[in-house]
Tab-separated table of C-alpha atoms in Angstrom:
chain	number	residue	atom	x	y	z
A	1037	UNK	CA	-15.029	-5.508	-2.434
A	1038	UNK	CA	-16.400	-7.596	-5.223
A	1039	UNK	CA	-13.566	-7.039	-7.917
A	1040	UNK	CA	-11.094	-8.900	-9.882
A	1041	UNK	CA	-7.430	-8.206	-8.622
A	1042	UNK	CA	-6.952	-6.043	-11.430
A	1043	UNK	CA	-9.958	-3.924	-10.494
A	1044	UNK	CA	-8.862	-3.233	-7.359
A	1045	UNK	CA	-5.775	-2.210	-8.438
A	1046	UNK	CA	-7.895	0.314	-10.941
A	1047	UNK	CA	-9.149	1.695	-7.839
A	1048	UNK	CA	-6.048	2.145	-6.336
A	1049	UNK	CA	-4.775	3.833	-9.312
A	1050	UNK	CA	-7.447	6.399	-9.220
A	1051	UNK	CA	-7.083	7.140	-5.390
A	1052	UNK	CA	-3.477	8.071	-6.259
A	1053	UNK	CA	-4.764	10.223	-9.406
A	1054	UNK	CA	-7.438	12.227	-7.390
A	1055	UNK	CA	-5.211	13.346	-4.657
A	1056	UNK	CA	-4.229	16.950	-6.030
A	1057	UNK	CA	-7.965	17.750	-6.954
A	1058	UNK	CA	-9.433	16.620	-3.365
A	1059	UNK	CA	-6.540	18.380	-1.811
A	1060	UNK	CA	-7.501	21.480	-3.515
A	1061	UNK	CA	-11.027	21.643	-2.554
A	1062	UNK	CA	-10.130	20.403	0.867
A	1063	UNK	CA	-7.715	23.577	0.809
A	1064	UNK	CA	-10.515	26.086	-0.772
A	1065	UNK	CA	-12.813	25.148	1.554
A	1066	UNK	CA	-10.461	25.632	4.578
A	1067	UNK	CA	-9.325	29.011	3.611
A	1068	UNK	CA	-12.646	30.270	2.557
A	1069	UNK	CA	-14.665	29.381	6.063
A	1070	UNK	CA	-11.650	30.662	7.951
A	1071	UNK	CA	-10.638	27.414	8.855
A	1072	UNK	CA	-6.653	26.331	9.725
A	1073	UNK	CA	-5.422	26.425	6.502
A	1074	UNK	CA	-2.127	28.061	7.715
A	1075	UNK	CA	-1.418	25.048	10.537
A	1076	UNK	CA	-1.720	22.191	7.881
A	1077	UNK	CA	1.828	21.454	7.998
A	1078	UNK	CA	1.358	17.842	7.962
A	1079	UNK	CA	2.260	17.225	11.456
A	1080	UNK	CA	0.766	14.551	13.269
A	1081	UNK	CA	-0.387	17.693	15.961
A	1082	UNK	CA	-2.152	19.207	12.716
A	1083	UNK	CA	-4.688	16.488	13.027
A	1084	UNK	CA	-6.318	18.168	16.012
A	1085	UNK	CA	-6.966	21.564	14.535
A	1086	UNK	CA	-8.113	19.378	11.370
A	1087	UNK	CA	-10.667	17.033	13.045
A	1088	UNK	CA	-11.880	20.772	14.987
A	1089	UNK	CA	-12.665	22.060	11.827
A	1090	UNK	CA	-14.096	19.235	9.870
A	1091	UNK	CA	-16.987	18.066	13.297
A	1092	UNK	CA	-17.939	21.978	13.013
A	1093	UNK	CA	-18.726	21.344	8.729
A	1094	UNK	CA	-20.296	17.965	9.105
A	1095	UNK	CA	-23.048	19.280	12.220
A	1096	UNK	CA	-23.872	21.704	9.455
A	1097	UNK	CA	-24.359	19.233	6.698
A	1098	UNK	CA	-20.762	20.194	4.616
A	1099	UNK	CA	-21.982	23.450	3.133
A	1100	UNK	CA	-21.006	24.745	0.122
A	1101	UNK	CA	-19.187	21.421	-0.972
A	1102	UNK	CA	-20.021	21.107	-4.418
A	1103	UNK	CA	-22.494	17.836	-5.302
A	1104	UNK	CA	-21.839	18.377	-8.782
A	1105	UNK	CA	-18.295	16.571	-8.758
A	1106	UNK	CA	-18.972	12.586	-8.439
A	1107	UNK	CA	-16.879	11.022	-5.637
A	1108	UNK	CA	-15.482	7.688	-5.999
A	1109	UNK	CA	-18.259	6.166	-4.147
A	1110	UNK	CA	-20.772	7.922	-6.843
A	1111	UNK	CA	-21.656	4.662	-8.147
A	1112	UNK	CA	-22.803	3.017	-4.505
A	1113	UNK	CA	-24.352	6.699	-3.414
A	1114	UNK	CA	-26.355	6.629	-6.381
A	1115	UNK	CA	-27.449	2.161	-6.137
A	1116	UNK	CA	-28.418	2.818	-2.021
A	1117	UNK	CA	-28.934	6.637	-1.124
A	1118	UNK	CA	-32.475	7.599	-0.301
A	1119	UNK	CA	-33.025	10.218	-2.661
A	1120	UNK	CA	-33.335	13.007	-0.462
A	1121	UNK	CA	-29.795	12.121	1.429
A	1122	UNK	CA	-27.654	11.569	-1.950
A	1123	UNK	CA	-26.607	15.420	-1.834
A	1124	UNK	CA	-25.516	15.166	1.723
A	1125	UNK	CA	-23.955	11.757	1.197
A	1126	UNK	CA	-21.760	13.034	-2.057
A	1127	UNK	CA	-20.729	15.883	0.020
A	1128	UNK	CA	-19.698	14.164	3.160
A	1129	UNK	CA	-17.415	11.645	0.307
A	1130	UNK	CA	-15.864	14.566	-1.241
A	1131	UNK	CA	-14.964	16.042	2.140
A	1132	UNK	CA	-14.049	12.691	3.161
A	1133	UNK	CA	-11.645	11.744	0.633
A	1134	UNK	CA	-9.717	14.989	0.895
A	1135	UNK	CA	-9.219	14.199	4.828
A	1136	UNK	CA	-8.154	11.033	3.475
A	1137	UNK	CA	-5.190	12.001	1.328
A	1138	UNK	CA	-4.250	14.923	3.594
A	1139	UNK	CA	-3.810	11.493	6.670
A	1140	UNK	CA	-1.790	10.770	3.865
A	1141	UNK	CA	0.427	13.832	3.723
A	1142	UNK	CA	0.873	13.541	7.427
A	1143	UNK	CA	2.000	9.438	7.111
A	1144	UNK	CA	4.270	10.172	4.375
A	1145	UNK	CA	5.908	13.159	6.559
A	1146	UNK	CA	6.616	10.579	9.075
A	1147	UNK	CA	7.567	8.029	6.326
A	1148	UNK	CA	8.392	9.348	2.743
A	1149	UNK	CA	8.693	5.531	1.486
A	1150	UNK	CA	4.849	4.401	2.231
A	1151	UNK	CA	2.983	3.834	-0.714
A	1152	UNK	CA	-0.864	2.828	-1.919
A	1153	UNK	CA	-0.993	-0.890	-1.197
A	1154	UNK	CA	-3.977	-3.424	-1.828
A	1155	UNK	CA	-4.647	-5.308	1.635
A	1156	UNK	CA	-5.554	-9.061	1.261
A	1157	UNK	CA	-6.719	-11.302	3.736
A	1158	UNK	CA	-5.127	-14.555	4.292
A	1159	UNK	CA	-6.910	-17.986	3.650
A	1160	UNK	CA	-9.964	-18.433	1.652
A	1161	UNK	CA	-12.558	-16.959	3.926
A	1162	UNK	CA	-12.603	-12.910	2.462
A	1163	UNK	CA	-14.029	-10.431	4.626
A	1164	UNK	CA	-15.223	-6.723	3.427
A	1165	UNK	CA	-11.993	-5.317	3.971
A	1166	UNK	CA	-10.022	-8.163	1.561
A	1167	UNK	CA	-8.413	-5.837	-1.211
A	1168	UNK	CA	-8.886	-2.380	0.070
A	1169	UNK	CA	-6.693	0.047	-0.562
A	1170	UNK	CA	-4.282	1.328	2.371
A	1171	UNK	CA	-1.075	3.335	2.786
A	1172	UNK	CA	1.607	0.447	3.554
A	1173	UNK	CA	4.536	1.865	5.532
A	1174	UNK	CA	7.736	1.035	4.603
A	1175	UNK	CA	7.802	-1.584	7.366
A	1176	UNK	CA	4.812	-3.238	5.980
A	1177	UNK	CA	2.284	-1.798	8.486
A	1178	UNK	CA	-0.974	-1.345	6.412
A	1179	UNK	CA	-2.805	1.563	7.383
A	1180	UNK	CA	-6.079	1.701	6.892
A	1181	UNK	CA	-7.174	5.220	5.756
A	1182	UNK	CA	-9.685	5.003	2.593
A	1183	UNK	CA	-12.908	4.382	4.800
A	1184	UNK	CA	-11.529	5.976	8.347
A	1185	UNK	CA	-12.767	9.818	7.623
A	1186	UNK	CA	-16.248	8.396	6.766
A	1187	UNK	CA	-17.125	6.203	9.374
A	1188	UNK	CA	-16.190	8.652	11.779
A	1189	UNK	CA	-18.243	11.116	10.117
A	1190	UNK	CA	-21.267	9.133	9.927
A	1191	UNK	CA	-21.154	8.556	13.436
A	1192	UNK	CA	-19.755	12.035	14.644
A	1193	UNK	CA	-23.322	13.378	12.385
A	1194	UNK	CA	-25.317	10.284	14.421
A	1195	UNK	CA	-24.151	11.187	17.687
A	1196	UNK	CA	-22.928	7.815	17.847
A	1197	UNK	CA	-19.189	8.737	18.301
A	1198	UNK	CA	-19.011	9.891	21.671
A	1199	UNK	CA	-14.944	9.941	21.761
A	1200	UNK	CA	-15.433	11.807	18.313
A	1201	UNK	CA	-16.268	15.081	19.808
A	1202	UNK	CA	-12.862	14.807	21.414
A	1203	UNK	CA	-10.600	17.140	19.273
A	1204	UNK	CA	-7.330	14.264	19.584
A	1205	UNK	CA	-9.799	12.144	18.175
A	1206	UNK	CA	-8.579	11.735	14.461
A	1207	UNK	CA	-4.820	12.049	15.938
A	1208	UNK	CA	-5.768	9.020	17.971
A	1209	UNK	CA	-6.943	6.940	15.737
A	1210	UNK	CA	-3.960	7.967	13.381
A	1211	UNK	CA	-0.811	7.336	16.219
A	1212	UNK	CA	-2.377	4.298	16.994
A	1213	UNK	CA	-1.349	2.146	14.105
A	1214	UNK	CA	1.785	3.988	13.610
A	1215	UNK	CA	5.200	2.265	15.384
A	1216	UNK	CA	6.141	3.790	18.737
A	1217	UNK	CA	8.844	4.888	17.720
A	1218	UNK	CA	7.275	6.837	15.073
A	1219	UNK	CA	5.402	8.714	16.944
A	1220	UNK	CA	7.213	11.694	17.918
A	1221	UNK	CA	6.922	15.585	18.293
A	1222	UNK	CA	7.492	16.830	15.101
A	1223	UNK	CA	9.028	20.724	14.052
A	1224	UNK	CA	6.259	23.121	12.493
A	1225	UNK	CA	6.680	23.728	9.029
A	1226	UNK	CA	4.682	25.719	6.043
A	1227	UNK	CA	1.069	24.785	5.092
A	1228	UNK	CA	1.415	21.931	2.853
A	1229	UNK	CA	-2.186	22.386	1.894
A	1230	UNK	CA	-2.131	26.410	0.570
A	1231	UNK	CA	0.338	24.666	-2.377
A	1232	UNK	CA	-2.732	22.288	-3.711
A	1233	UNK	CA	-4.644	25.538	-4.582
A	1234	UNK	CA	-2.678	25.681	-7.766
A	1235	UNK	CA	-5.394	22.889	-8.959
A	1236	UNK	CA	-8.274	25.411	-8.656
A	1237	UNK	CA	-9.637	25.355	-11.833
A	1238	UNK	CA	-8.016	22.371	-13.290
A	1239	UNK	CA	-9.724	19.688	-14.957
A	1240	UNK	CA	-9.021	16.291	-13.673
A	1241	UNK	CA	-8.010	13.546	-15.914
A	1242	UNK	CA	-10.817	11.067	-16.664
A	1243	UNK	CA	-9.057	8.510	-14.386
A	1244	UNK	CA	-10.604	10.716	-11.821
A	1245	UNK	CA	-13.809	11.531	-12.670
A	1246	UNK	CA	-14.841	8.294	-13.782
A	1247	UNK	CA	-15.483	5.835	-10.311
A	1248	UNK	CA	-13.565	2.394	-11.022
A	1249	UNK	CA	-16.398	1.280	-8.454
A	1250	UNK	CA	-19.317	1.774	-11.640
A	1251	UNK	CA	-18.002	-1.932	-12.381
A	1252	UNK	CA	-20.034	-3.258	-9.364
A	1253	UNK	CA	-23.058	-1.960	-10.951
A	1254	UNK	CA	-23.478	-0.949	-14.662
A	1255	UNK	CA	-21.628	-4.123	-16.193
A	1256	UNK	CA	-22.718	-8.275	-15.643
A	1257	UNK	CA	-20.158	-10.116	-13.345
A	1258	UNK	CA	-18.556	-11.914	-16.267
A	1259	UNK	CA	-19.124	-16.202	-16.818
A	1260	UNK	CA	-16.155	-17.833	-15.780
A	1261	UNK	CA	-14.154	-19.662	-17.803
A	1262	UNK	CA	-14.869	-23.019	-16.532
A	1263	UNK	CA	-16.192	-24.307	-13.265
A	1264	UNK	CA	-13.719	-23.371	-10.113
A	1265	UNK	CA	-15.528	-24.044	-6.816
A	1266	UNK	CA	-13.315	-26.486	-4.871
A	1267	UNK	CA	-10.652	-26.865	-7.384
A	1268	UNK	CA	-7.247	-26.952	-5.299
A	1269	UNK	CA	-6.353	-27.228	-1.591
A	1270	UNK	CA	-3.549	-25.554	0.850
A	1271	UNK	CA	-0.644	-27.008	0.128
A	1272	UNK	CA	2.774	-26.867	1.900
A	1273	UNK	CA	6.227	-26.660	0.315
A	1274	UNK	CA	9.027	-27.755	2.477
A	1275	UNK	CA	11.857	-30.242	3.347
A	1276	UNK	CA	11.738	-31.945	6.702
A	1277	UNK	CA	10.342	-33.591	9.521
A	1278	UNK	CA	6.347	-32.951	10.835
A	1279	UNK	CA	8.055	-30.742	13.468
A	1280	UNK	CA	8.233	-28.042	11.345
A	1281	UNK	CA	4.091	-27.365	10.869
A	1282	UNK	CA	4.391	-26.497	14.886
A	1283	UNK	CA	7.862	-24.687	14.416
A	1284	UNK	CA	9.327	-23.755	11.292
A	1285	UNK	CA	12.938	-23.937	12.157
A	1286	UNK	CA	12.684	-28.200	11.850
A	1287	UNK	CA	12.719	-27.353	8.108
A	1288	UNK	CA	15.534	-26.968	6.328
A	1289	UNK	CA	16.312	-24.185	4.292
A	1290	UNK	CA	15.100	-23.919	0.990
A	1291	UNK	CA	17.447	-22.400	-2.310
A	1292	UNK	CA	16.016	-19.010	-2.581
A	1293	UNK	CA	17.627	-18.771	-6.101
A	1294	UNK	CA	16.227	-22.060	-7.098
A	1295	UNK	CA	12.999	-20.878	-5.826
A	1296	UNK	CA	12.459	-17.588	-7.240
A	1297	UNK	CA	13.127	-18.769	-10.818
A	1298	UNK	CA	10.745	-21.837	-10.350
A	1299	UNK	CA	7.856	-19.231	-9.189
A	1300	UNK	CA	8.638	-16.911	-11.875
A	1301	UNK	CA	9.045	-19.538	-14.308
A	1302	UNK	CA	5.349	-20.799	-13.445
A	1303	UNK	CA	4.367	-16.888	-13.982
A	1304	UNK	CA	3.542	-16.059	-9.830
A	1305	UNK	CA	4.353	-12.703	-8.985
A	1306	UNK	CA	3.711	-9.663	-6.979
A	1307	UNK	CA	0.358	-7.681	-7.232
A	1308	UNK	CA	1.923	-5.504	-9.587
A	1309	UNK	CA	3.533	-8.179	-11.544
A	1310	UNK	CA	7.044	-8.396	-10.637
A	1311	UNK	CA	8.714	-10.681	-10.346
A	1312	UNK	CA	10.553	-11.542	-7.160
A	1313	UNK	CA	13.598	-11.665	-6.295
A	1314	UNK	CA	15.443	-14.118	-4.402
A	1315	UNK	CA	15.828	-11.683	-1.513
A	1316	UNK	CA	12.248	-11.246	-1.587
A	1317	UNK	CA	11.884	-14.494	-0.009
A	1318	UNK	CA	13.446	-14.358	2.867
A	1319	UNK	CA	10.981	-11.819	4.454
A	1320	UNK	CA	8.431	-13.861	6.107
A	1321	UNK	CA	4.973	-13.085	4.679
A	1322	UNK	CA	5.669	-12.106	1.280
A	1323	UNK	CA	3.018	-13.084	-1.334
A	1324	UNK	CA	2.933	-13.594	-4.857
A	1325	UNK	CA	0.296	-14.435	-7.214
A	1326	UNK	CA	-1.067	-16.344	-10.297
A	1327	UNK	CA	-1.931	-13.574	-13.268
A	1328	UNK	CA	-5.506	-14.894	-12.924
A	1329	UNK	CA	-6.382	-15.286	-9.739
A	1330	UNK	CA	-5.664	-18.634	-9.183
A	1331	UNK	CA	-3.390	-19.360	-6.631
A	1332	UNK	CA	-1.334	-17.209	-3.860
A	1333	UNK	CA	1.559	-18.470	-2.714
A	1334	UNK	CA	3.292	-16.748	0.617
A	1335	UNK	CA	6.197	-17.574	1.932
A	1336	UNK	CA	7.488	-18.971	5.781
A	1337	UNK	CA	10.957	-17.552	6.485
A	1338	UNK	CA	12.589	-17.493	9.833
A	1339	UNK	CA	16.133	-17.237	11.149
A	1340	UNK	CA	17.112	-15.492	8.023
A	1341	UNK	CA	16.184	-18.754	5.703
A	1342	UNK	CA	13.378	-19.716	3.536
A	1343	UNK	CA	11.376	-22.727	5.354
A	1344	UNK	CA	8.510	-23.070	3.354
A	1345	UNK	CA	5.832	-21.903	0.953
A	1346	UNK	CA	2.558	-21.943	1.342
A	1347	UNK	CA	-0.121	-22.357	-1.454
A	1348	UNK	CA	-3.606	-22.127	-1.558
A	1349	UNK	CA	-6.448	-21.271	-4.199
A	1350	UNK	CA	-7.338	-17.605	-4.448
A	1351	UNK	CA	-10.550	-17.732	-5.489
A	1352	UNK	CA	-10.463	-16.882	-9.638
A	1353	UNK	CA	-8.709	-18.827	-12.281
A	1354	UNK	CA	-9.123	-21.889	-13.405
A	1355	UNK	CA	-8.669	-25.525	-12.990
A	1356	UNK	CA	-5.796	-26.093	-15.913
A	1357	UNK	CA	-3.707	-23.126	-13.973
A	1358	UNK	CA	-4.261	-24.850	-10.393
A	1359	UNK	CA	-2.931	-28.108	-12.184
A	1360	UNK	CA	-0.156	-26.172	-14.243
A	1361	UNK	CA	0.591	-24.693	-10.555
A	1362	UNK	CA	0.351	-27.547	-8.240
A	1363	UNK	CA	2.396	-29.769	-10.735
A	1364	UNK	CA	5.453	-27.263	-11.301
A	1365	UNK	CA	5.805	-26.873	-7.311
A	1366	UNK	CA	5.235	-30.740	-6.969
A	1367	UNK	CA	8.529	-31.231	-9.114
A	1368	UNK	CA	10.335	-28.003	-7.350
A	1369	UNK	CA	9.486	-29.660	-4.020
A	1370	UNK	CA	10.697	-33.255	-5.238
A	1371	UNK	CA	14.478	-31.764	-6.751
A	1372	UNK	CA	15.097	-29.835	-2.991
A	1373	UNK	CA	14.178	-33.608	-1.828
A	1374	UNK	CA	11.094	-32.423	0.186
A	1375	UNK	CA	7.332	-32.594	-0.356
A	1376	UNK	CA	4.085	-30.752	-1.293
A	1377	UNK	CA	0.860	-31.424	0.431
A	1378	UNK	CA	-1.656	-30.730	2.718
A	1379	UNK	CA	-0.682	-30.506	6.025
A	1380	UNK	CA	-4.317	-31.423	7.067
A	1381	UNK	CA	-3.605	-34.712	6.011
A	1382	UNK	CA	-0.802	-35.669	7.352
A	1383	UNK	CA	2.592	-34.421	6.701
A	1384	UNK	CA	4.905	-37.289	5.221
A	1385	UNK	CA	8.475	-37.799	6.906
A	1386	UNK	CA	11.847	-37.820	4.696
């Protein structure tokens, strides 16, 4: 998507907001066209009674799903829908997005600690799934849920998706990005969905019914500050030999504590803006971030050490922050006695 960090977070934030009121209608509209209501117990197995369902509302164009409540994709249905599909398009998101946060349900049965997480794609090359929104398992796993239920949909209604008319098929494409180990038979239990009915008649907050997506078309992309295009280039922290751009381990270890309150001091955090923690960096792969979109920085940890850091421009900010950046890691990189440059170029020995 074509937002500022902060807007994607926005979305995020109203994904998490919307849940109960999708869940309701989601729950309405089960128990009012006899549908499984009763077996939603957010099993894994529930999935296959769910996806039975949901092919049999979508052949018949998603009736009585109400068009008058905008879906977060509102503002693109309204930019690109031919005018005579925007009804059917508005219902197949509402649907959609309630299949989406009752996947949820069933992930955070399995695992009560996954969360709404931003996925961001490394290097400076951004593809059309850089900053969506997914459920992040507690091991890190992103799944990727938000645009699942409507792809399938599209193509189930095209007679594209062949394996689609297979009732596992939503189960299957649910177990497979979920551990092995995860993936086990699981005890019935009461309808989680019958509870959501509560909502009926509710009136959402306006984080809901306003899409965070109207940014992409009812307000100018904003000038930037001052010119950024090719300001900055990946950089590598570390102290050692060459070796260590082919295997890590050649590296020494870097002071975690010495670390973490250089990259706090220099203001890069995580997406949410915390700080980390020295801890933090020993996990290979975790990422922090300039305020304004400057830089990322992510780290290269093996053996239970710190190795290195890697920095590269992110694509927003400006030059002054780059410098203020690059300069404060320069001087980090020269008290641990190592170096910070571009490996492309040659990596200098100690």
């Amino acid at each position: 998507m074509d937002l500022t960090r902060e807007q994607a977070w926005d979305v995020v934030r109203h994904i998490e907001a919307r849940a109960p009121y999708r869940l309701c209608l989601l729950a309405e509209l089960m128990r009012d066209t006899d549908g499984p209501v009763d077996q939603m117990d957010a099993s894994l197995e529930s999935l296959v009674p769910m996806w039975e369902w949901f092919t049999t509302l979508a052949m018949a164009g998603y009736p009585d799903v109400p068009t008058d409540v905008p879906p977060t994709d509102e503002p693109r249905i309204v930019a690109h829908a031919l005018p005579e599909y925007v009804d059917l398009a508005r219902r197949r998101a509402l649907m959609c997005e309630g299949l989406t946060h009752y996947i949820e349900l069933v992930v955070r049965r399995i695992d009560p600690q996954s969360r709404w997480d931003l996925w961001l794609q490394k290097g400076r090359i951004r593809m059309a799934q850089h900053q969506e929104p997914v459920l992040r398992l507690s091991d890190g796993t992103p799944i990727h849920v938000v645009y699942l239920p409507g792809g399938m949909a599209r193509r189930y209604e095209k007679g594209e998706l062949h394996a689609g008319r297979d009732p596992l098929a939503l189960r299957k494409n649910i177990t497979e990005d979920l551990p092995l180990s995860w993936r086990r038979d699981q005890d019935p239990q009461p309808s989680v969905l019958v509870p959501y009915l509560a909502y009926a008649g509710r009136t959402p907050p306006a984080i809901v019914t306003s899409s965070p997506l109207a940014v992409l078309f009812d307000a100018p992309a904003p000038a930037p500050a001052e010119p950024f295009d090719d300001v900055g280039v990946e950089l590598l922290l570390a102290v050692g030999p060459a070796a260590g751009l082919d295997d890590p381990r050649h590296f020494a270890p870097l002071s975690v504590d010495t670390v973490a309150a250089v990259l706090t001091e220099l203001d890069l955090t995580h997406e949410d803006g915390r700080p980390v923690t020295p801890q933090e960096l020993l996990e290979d792969g975790t990422q922090l971030f300039a305020v304004d979109g400057t830089a990322m920085v992510e780290t290269i940890a093996t053996d239970g050490a710190l190795r290195a850091l890697s920095v590269e421009p992110a694509g927003g900010g400006t030059a002054a922050t780059w410098s203020r950046i690059e300069d404060g890691l320069r001087r980090l990189a020269e008290s641990l006695g190592g170096h910070l440059a571009s490996d492309s170029e040659g990596w200098p020995e100690p």
